Amino acid sequence: MALAYHNYEDLPKGLEILHLEYFEEAVNYLLDHPQVKGPGVGLLGSSKGGDLCLSMASFLKGITATVLINGSVANVGGALHYKDEILPPVGLDPNRVRLTKDGLADIVDVLNSPLEGADRKSFIPVERAESAFLFLVGQDDHNWKSEFYANEASKRLQAHGRKKPEIICYPETGHYIEPPYFPLCQASLHTLVGGPVIWGGDPRAHATAQVDAWKQLQTFFHKHLVGKS
């Protein structure tokens, strides 16, 4: 089930405020579906979808396995509401945008660290999660610091007695790790930035990573959802 969450039909146009109850409704729909084995479901999210999946696994019940492709451990973009709790968005500084020689924006340093000051409130409380986690990381991600986020999530989980997540890092691989044989998207319009940005990645290394990542996430889901290797 692919779940749209903004700028689609009657959904909010922007990301200023998101309500986790909307995502909870989707989880409950799947859990009650006769063709879903259960007792839990799996989540797969990339980029902003990754931090949403991390929030779902942290706040909601019934999540057994979660795969994040270059996701953030901080809430990004707008406030996330769930019942009486609000996760504020991590801060950013547009002055940290760099321009390439081609005039494209490199935004990798724009977001603040979720480990410092008021931005610590944006850190998603992963220690609440009962899900198993797999982080797929492109080490040449120019959208944000995905490897740093994956490692910080691992530290937080282990500090609270949770199982260490699986982290697979791919050298020379950019932000958009898509299914195998999709062409590398090195730059495109970023709707939140309002202009073209670079995503990173060497074509050969990125293509190899996409083939492996597809196998890895299927193996992970089979293990934690089906109980088979």
C-alpha atoms as a printed R data frame, in Angstrom:
    type eleno elety resid chain resno      x       y       z
1   ATOM     1    CA   MET     A     1  0.000   0.000   0.000
2   ATOM     2    CA   ALA     A     2  1.512   3.315  -1.106
3   ATOM     3    CA   LEU     A     3  0.201   6.087   1.149
4   ATOM     4    CA   ALA     A     4  0.085   9.689  -0.075
5   ATOM     5    CA   TYR     A     5  0.297  12.248   2.718
6   ATOM     6    CA   HIS     A     6  0.304  15.708   1.123
7   ATOM     7    CA   ASN     A     7 -0.487  17.613  -2.078
8   ATOM     8    CA   TYR     A     8 -2.850  14.932  -3.361
9   ATOM     9    CA   GLU     A     9 -6.621  15.217  -3.826
10  ATOM    10    CA   ASP     A    10 -8.109  16.379  -0.503
11  ATOM    11    CA   LEU     A    11 -4.844  16.149   1.473
12  ATOM    12    CA   PRO     A    12 -3.011  19.256   2.771
13  ATOM    13    CA   LYS     A    13 -0.908  20.992   0.124
14  ATOM    14    CA   GLY     A    14  2.132  21.461   2.360
15  ATOM    15    CA   LEU     A    15  3.971  19.762   5.215
16  ATOM    16    CA   GLU     A    16  3.542  22.476   7.840
17  ATOM    17    CA   ILE     A    17  1.391  20.212  10.041
18  ATOM    18    CA   LEU     A    18  0.974  16.444   9.784
19  ATOM    19    CA   HIS     A    19 -1.199  14.272  12.025
20  ATOM    20    CA   LEU     A    20  0.036  10.779  12.814
21  ATOM    21    CA   GLU     A    21 -3.555   9.607  13.294
22  ATOM    22    CA   TYR     A    22 -3.886   9.687   9.500
23  ATOM    23    CA   PHE     A    23 -1.046   7.145   9.225
24  ATOM    24    CA   GLU     A    24 -2.437   5.132  12.141
25  ATOM    25    CA   GLU     A    25 -5.690   4.732  10.225
26  ATOM    26    CA   ALA     A    26 -3.739   3.209   7.327
27  ATOM    27    CA   VAL     A    27 -1.906   0.806   9.646
28  ATOM    28    CA   ASN     A    28 -5.168  -0.325  11.225
29  ATOM    29    CA   TYR     A    29 -6.726  -0.771   7.790
30  ATOM    30    CA   LEU     A    30 -3.929  -3.154   6.808
31  ATOM    31    CA   LEU     A    31 -3.987  -5.013  10.123
32  ATOM    32    CA   ASP     A    32 -7.706  -5.663   9.647
33  ATOM    33    CA   HIS     A    33 -7.372  -6.668   5.985
34  ATOM    34    CA   PRO     A    34 -8.093 -10.382   5.357
35  ATOM    35    CA   GLN     A    35 -5.151 -10.695   2.939
36  ATOM    36    CA   VAL     A    36 -2.615  -9.351   5.464
37  ATOM    37    CA   LYS     A    37 -0.998 -12.116   7.477
38  ATOM    38    CA   GLY     A    38 -0.162 -10.056  10.571
39  ATOM    39    CA   PRO     A    39  0.209  -9.816  13.470
40  ATOM    40    CA   GLY     A    40  2.200  -6.738  12.431
41  ATOM    41    CA   VAL     A    41  2.958  -4.845   9.244
42  ATOM    42    CA   GLY     A    42  6.103  -3.539   7.594
43  ATOM    43    CA   LEU     A    43  6.988   0.032   6.656
44  ATOM    44    CA   LEU     A    44  9.200   1.242   3.829
45  ATOM    45    CA   GLY     A    45 10.047   4.925   3.558
46  ATOM    46    CA   SER     A    46 12.541   7.002   1.623
47  ATOM    47    CA   SER     A    47 13.674  10.568   2.407
48  ATOM    48    CA   LYS     A    48 10.839  12.407   4.237
49  ATOM    49    CA   GLY     A    49  8.898   9.143   4.068
50  ATOM    50    CA   GLY     A    50 11.730   7.623   6.079
51  ATOM    51    CA   ASP     A    51 11.361   9.927   9.054
52  ATOM    52    CA   LEU     A    52  7.586   9.444   8.897
53  ATOM    53    CA   CYS     A    53  8.065   5.670   9.043
54  ATOM    54    CA   LEU     A    54 10.431   6.109  11.974
55  ATOM    55    CA   SER     A    55  7.775   8.194  13.750
56  ATOM    56    CA   MET     A    56  5.090   5.618  12.967
57  ATOM    57    CA   ALA     A    57  7.233   2.818  14.395
58  ATOM    58    CA   SER     A    58  7.966   4.932  17.480
59  ATOM    59    CA   PHE     A    59  4.410   6.024  18.309
60  ATOM    60    CA   LEU     A    60  2.094   3.402  16.804
61  ATOM    61    CA   LYS     A    61  1.370  -0.239  17.627
62  ATOM    62    CA   GLY     A    62  1.452  -3.096  15.132
63  ATOM    63    CA   ILE     A    63  4.712  -2.199  13.336
64  ATOM    64    CA   THR     A    64  6.993  -5.232  13.091
65  ATOM    65    CA   ALA     A    65  9.630  -4.247  10.505
66  ATOM    66    CA   THR     A    66 10.756  -0.848   9.231
67  ATOM    67    CA   VAL     A    67 13.094  -0.079   6.340
68  ATOM    68    CA   LEU     A    68 14.402   3.456   5.924
69  ATOM    69    CA   ILE     A    69 16.150   4.521   2.723
70  ATOM    70    CA   ASN     A    70 18.193   7.636   3.442
71  ATOM    71    CA   GLY     A    71 15.757   8.753   6.113
72  ATOM    72    CA   SER     A    72 16.206  11.239   8.940
73  ATOM    73    CA   VAL     A    73 16.161  10.553  12.658
74  ATOM    74    CA   ALA     A    74 14.788  14.066  13.190
75  ATOM    75    CA   ASN     A    75 11.335  15.271  12.243
76  ATOM    76    CA   VAL     A    76 11.781  17.421   9.118
77  ATOM    77    CA   GLY     A    77  9.651  20.033   7.388
78  ATOM    78    CA   GLY     A    78  6.779  20.710   9.778
79  ATOM    79    CA   ALA     A    79  5.255  19.815  13.125
80  ATOM    80    CA   LEU     A    80  4.095  16.231  13.641
81  ATOM    81    CA   HIS     A    81  1.061  15.830  15.917
82  ATOM    82    CA   TYR     A    82 -0.095  12.670  17.667
83  ATOM    83    CA   LYS     A    83 -2.721  12.824  20.417
84  ATOM    84    CA   ASP     A    84 -1.301  15.268  22.985
85  ATOM    85    CA   GLU     A    85  2.285  15.188  21.700
86  ATOM    86    CA   ILE     A    86  3.942  17.429  19.113
87  ATOM    87    CA   LEU     A    87  7.298  16.813  17.461
88  ATOM    88    CA   PRO     A    88  8.654  20.145  16.192
89  ATOM    89    CA   PRO     A    89 10.661  20.224  12.966
90  ATOM    90    CA   VAL     A    90 14.440  20.382  13.158
91  ATOM    91    CA   GLY     A    91 15.777  23.864  12.456
92  ATOM    92    CA   LEU     A    92 17.624  24.902   9.336
93  ATOM    93    CA   ASP     A    93 19.871  27.667   8.036
94  ATOM    94    CA   PRO     A    94 19.435  28.607   4.350
95  ATOM    95    CA   ASN     A    95 22.803  30.377   4.495
96  ATOM    96    CA   ARG     A    96 24.456  26.956   4.518
97  ATOM    97    CA   VAL     A    97 23.266  26.228   0.972
98  ATOM    98    CA   ARG     A    98 26.198  25.940  -1.441
99  ATOM    99    CA   LEU     A    99 25.977  26.312  -5.203
100 ATOM   100    CA   THR     A   100 27.758  23.999  -7.603
101 ATOM   101    CA   LYS     A   101 29.572  25.298 -10.684
102 ATOM   102    CA   ASP     A   102 26.406  24.433 -12.631
103 ATOM   103    CA   GLY     A   103 24.270  26.621 -10.395
104 ATOM   104    CA   LEU     A   104 22.580  23.751  -8.552
105 ATOM   105    CA   ALA     A   105 22.027  23.864  -4.800
106 ATOM   106    CA   ASP     A   106 23.895  21.540  -2.439
107 ATOM   107    CA   ILE     A   107 21.738  21.437   0.710
108 ATOM   108    CA   VAL     A   108 23.521  18.698   2.665
109 ATOM   109    CA   ASP     A   109 24.519  21.082   5.498
110 ATOM   110    CA   VAL     A   110 21.268  23.067   5.740
111 ATOM   111    CA   LEU     A   111 19.574  21.174   8.599
112 ATOM   112    CA   ASN     A   112 20.675  21.704  12.192
113 ATOM   113    CA   SER     A   113 21.948  18.814  14.273
114 ATOM   114    CA   PRO     A   114 19.139  17.156  16.278
115 ATOM   115    CA   LEU     A   115 21.686  16.605  19.066
116 ATOM   116    CA   GLU     A   116 22.084  20.255  20.000
117 ATOM   117    CA   GLY     A   117 19.987  22.878  21.765
118 ATOM   118    CA   ALA     A   118 16.287  23.203  21.057
119 ATOM   119    CA   ASP     A   119 16.629  20.929  18.028
120 ATOM   120    CA   ARG     A   120 16.927  17.939  20.346
121 ATOM   121    CA   LYS     A   121 13.122  18.099  20.663
122 ATOM   122    CA   SER     A   122 12.884  17.136  16.983
123 ATOM   123    CA   PHE     A   123 14.696  13.817  17.557
124 ATOM   124    CA   ILE     A   124 12.157  11.042  16.933
125 ATOM   125    CA   PRO     A   125 11.825   8.877  20.091
126 ATOM   126    CA   VAL     A   126 12.959   5.648  18.431
127 ATOM   127    CA   GLU     A   127 13.510   4.050  21.828
128 ATOM   128    CA   ARG     A   128  9.719   3.571  22.060
129 ATOM   129    CA   ALA     A   129  9.623   1.412  18.934
130 ATOM   130    CA   GLU     A   130  9.054  -2.338  19.038
131 ATOM   131    CA   SER     A   131  9.966  -2.738  15.368
132 ATOM   132    CA   ALA     A   132 13.090  -4.201  13.835
133 ATOM   133    CA   PHE     A   133 14.960  -1.635  11.719
134 ATOM   134    CA   LEU     A   134 16.995  -1.661   8.527
135 ATOM   135    CA   PHE     A   135 18.724   1.544   7.431
136 ATOM   136    CA   LEU     A   136 19.882   1.706   3.803
137 ATOM   137    CA   VAL     A   137 22.346   4.566   3.454
138 ATOM   138    CA   GLY     A   138 23.910   6.294   0.464
139 ATOM   139    CA   GLN     A   139 27.255   7.668   1.601
140 ATOM   140    CA   ASP     A   140 27.172  10.354  -1.106
141 ATOM   141    CA   ASP     A   141 23.695  11.573  -0.120
142 ATOM   142    CA   HIS     A   142 23.591  15.351  -0.678
143 ATOM   143    CA   ASN     A   143 20.047  15.876   0.622
144 ATOM   144    CA   TRP     A   144 21.049  15.396   4.244
145 ATOM   145    CA   LYS     A   145 23.421  13.377   6.433
146 ATOM   146    CA   SER     A   146 21.765   9.974   6.230
147 ATOM   147    CA   GLU     A   147 24.706   7.977   7.582
148 ATOM   148    CA   PHE     A   148 24.938  10.249  10.620
149 ATOM   149    CA   TYR     A   149 21.200   9.868  11.235
150 ATOM   150    CA   ALA     A   150 21.324   6.071  10.978
151 ATOM   151    CA   ASN     A   151 24.218   5.881  13.437
152 ATOM   152    CA   GLU     A   152 22.490   8.213  15.910
153 ATOM   153    CA   ALA     A   153 19.310   6.133  15.743
154 ATOM   154    CA   SER     A   154 21.410   3.048  16.468
155 ATOM   155    CA   LYS     A   155 23.043   4.722  19.462
156 ATOM   156    CA   ARG     A   156 19.676   5.824  20.872
157 ATOM   157    CA   LEU     A   157 18.129   2.373  20.453
158 ATOM   158    CA   GLN     A   158 21.035   0.568  22.097
159 ATOM   159    CA   ALA     A   159 21.234   3.108  24.927
160 ATOM   160    CA   HIS     A   160 17.662   2.179  25.822
161 ATOM   161    CA   GLY     A   161 18.237  -1.571  25.658
162 ATOM   162    CA   ARG     A   162 16.754  -2.021  22.200
163 ATOM   163    CA   LYS     A   163 18.182  -4.306  19.555
164 ATOM   164    CA   LYS     A   164 20.893  -2.823  17.345
165 ATOM   165    CA   PRO     A   165 19.419  -1.998  13.931
166 ATOM   166    CA   GLU     A   166 20.861  -3.221  10.665
167 ATOM   167    CA   ILE     A   167 22.715  -0.469   8.796
168 ATOM   168    CA   ILE     A   168 23.966  -1.030   5.253
169 ATOM   169    CA   CYS     A   169 26.071   1.753   3.739
170 ATOM   170    CA   TYR     A   170 26.716   2.166   0.031
171 ATOM   171    CA   PRO     A   171 29.786   4.171  -1.071
172 ATOM   172    CA   GLU     A   172 29.348   6.729  -3.869
173 ATOM   173    CA   THR     A   173 25.572   6.314  -3.655
174 ATOM   174    CA   GLY     A   174 23.210   9.278  -3.623
175 ATOM   175    CA   HIS     A   175 19.885  10.125  -1.999
176 ATOM   176    CA   TYR     A   176 17.382   8.377  -4.254
177 ATOM   177    CA   ILE     A   177 18.059   4.659  -3.905
178 ATOM   178    CA   GLU     A   178 15.247   3.375  -6.112
179 ATOM   179    CA   PRO     A   179 14.352  -0.123  -7.383
180 ATOM   180    CA   PRO     A   180 16.944  -1.757  -9.667
181 ATOM   181    CA   TYR     A   181 17.479  -0.353 -13.159
182 ATOM   182    CA   PHE     A   182 15.887   3.005 -12.445
183 ATOM   183    CA   PRO     A   183 18.304   5.635 -13.810
184 ATOM   184    CA   LEU     A   184 20.283   7.697 -11.312
185 ATOM   185    CA   CYS     A   185 18.610  11.018 -10.537
186 ATOM   186    CA   GLN     A   186 21.611  13.249  -9.857
187 ATOM   187    CA   ALA     A   187 19.663  16.524  -9.667
188 ATOM   188    CA   SER     A   188 16.057  17.686  -9.821
189 ATOM   189    CA   LEU     A   189 13.561  20.195  -8.474
190 ATOM   190    CA   HIS     A   190 13.199  20.038  -4.681
191 ATOM   191    CA   THR     A   191  9.650  21.129  -3.892
192 ATOM   192    CA   LEU     A   192 10.480  22.327  -0.373
193 ATOM   193    CA   VAL     A   193 13.570  24.228  -1.491
194 ATOM   194    CA   GLY     A   194 11.800  25.652  -4.527
195 ATOM   195    CA   GLY     A   195 14.663  25.038  -6.922
196 ATOM   196    CA   PRO     A   196 16.992  22.382  -8.373
197 ATOM   197    CA   VAL     A   197 19.293  20.520  -5.985
198 ATOM   198    CA   ILE     A   198 21.901  17.797  -6.328
199 ATOM   199    CA   TRP     A   199 21.214  14.366  -4.839
200 ATOM   200    CA   GLY     A   200 24.672  12.792  -5.193
201 ATOM   201    CA   GLY     A   201 25.795   9.419  -6.481
202 ATOM   202    CA   ASP     A   202 28.169   7.946  -9.047
203 ATOM   203    CA   PRO     A   203 26.156   6.207 -11.817
204 ATOM   204    CA   ARG     A   204 27.920   2.827 -11.627
205 ATOM   205    CA   ALA     A   205 28.129   2.630  -7.826
206 ATOM   206    CA   HIS     A   206 24.569   3.888  -7.430
207 ATOM   207    CA   ALA     A   207 23.212   1.302  -9.876
208 ATOM   208    CA   THR     A   208 25.007  -1.485  -8.024
209 ATOM   209    CA   ALA     A   209 23.608  -0.212  -4.711
210 ATOM   210    CA   GLN     A   210 20.051  -0.226  -6.049
211 ATOM   211    CA   VAL     A   211 20.312  -3.887  -7.039
212 ATOM   212    CA   ASP     A   212 21.682  -4.876  -3.631
213 ATOM   213    CA   ALA     A   213 19.297  -2.673  -1.626
214 ATOM   214    CA   TRP     A   214 16.300  -4.266  -3.348
215 ATOM   215    CA   LYS     A   215 17.532  -7.726  -2.279
216 ATOM   216    CA   GLN     A   216 18.369  -6.575   1.239
217 ATOM   217    CA   LEU     A   217 14.991  -5.042   1.979
218 ATOM   218    CA   GLN     A   218 13.136  -8.086   0.670
219 ATOM   219    CA   THR     A   219 15.296 -10.400   2.794
220 ATOM   220    CA   PHE     A   220 14.644  -8.187   5.837
221 ATOM   221    CA   PHE     A   221 10.878  -8.185   5.340
222 ATOM   222    CA   HIS     A   222 10.767 -11.947   4.725
223 ATOM   223    CA   LYS     A   223 12.691 -12.505   7.941
224 ATOM   224    CA   HIS     A   224 10.630 -10.241  10.198
225 ATOM   225    CA   LEU     A   225  7.187 -10.472   8.598
226 ATOM   226    CA   VAL     A   226  7.073 -13.992   7.184
227 ATOM   227    CA   GLY     A   227  9.583 -15.691   9.447
228 ATOM   228    CA   LYS     A   228 11.643 -17.080   6.566
229 ATOM   229    CA   SER     A   229 15.120 -16.244   5.298
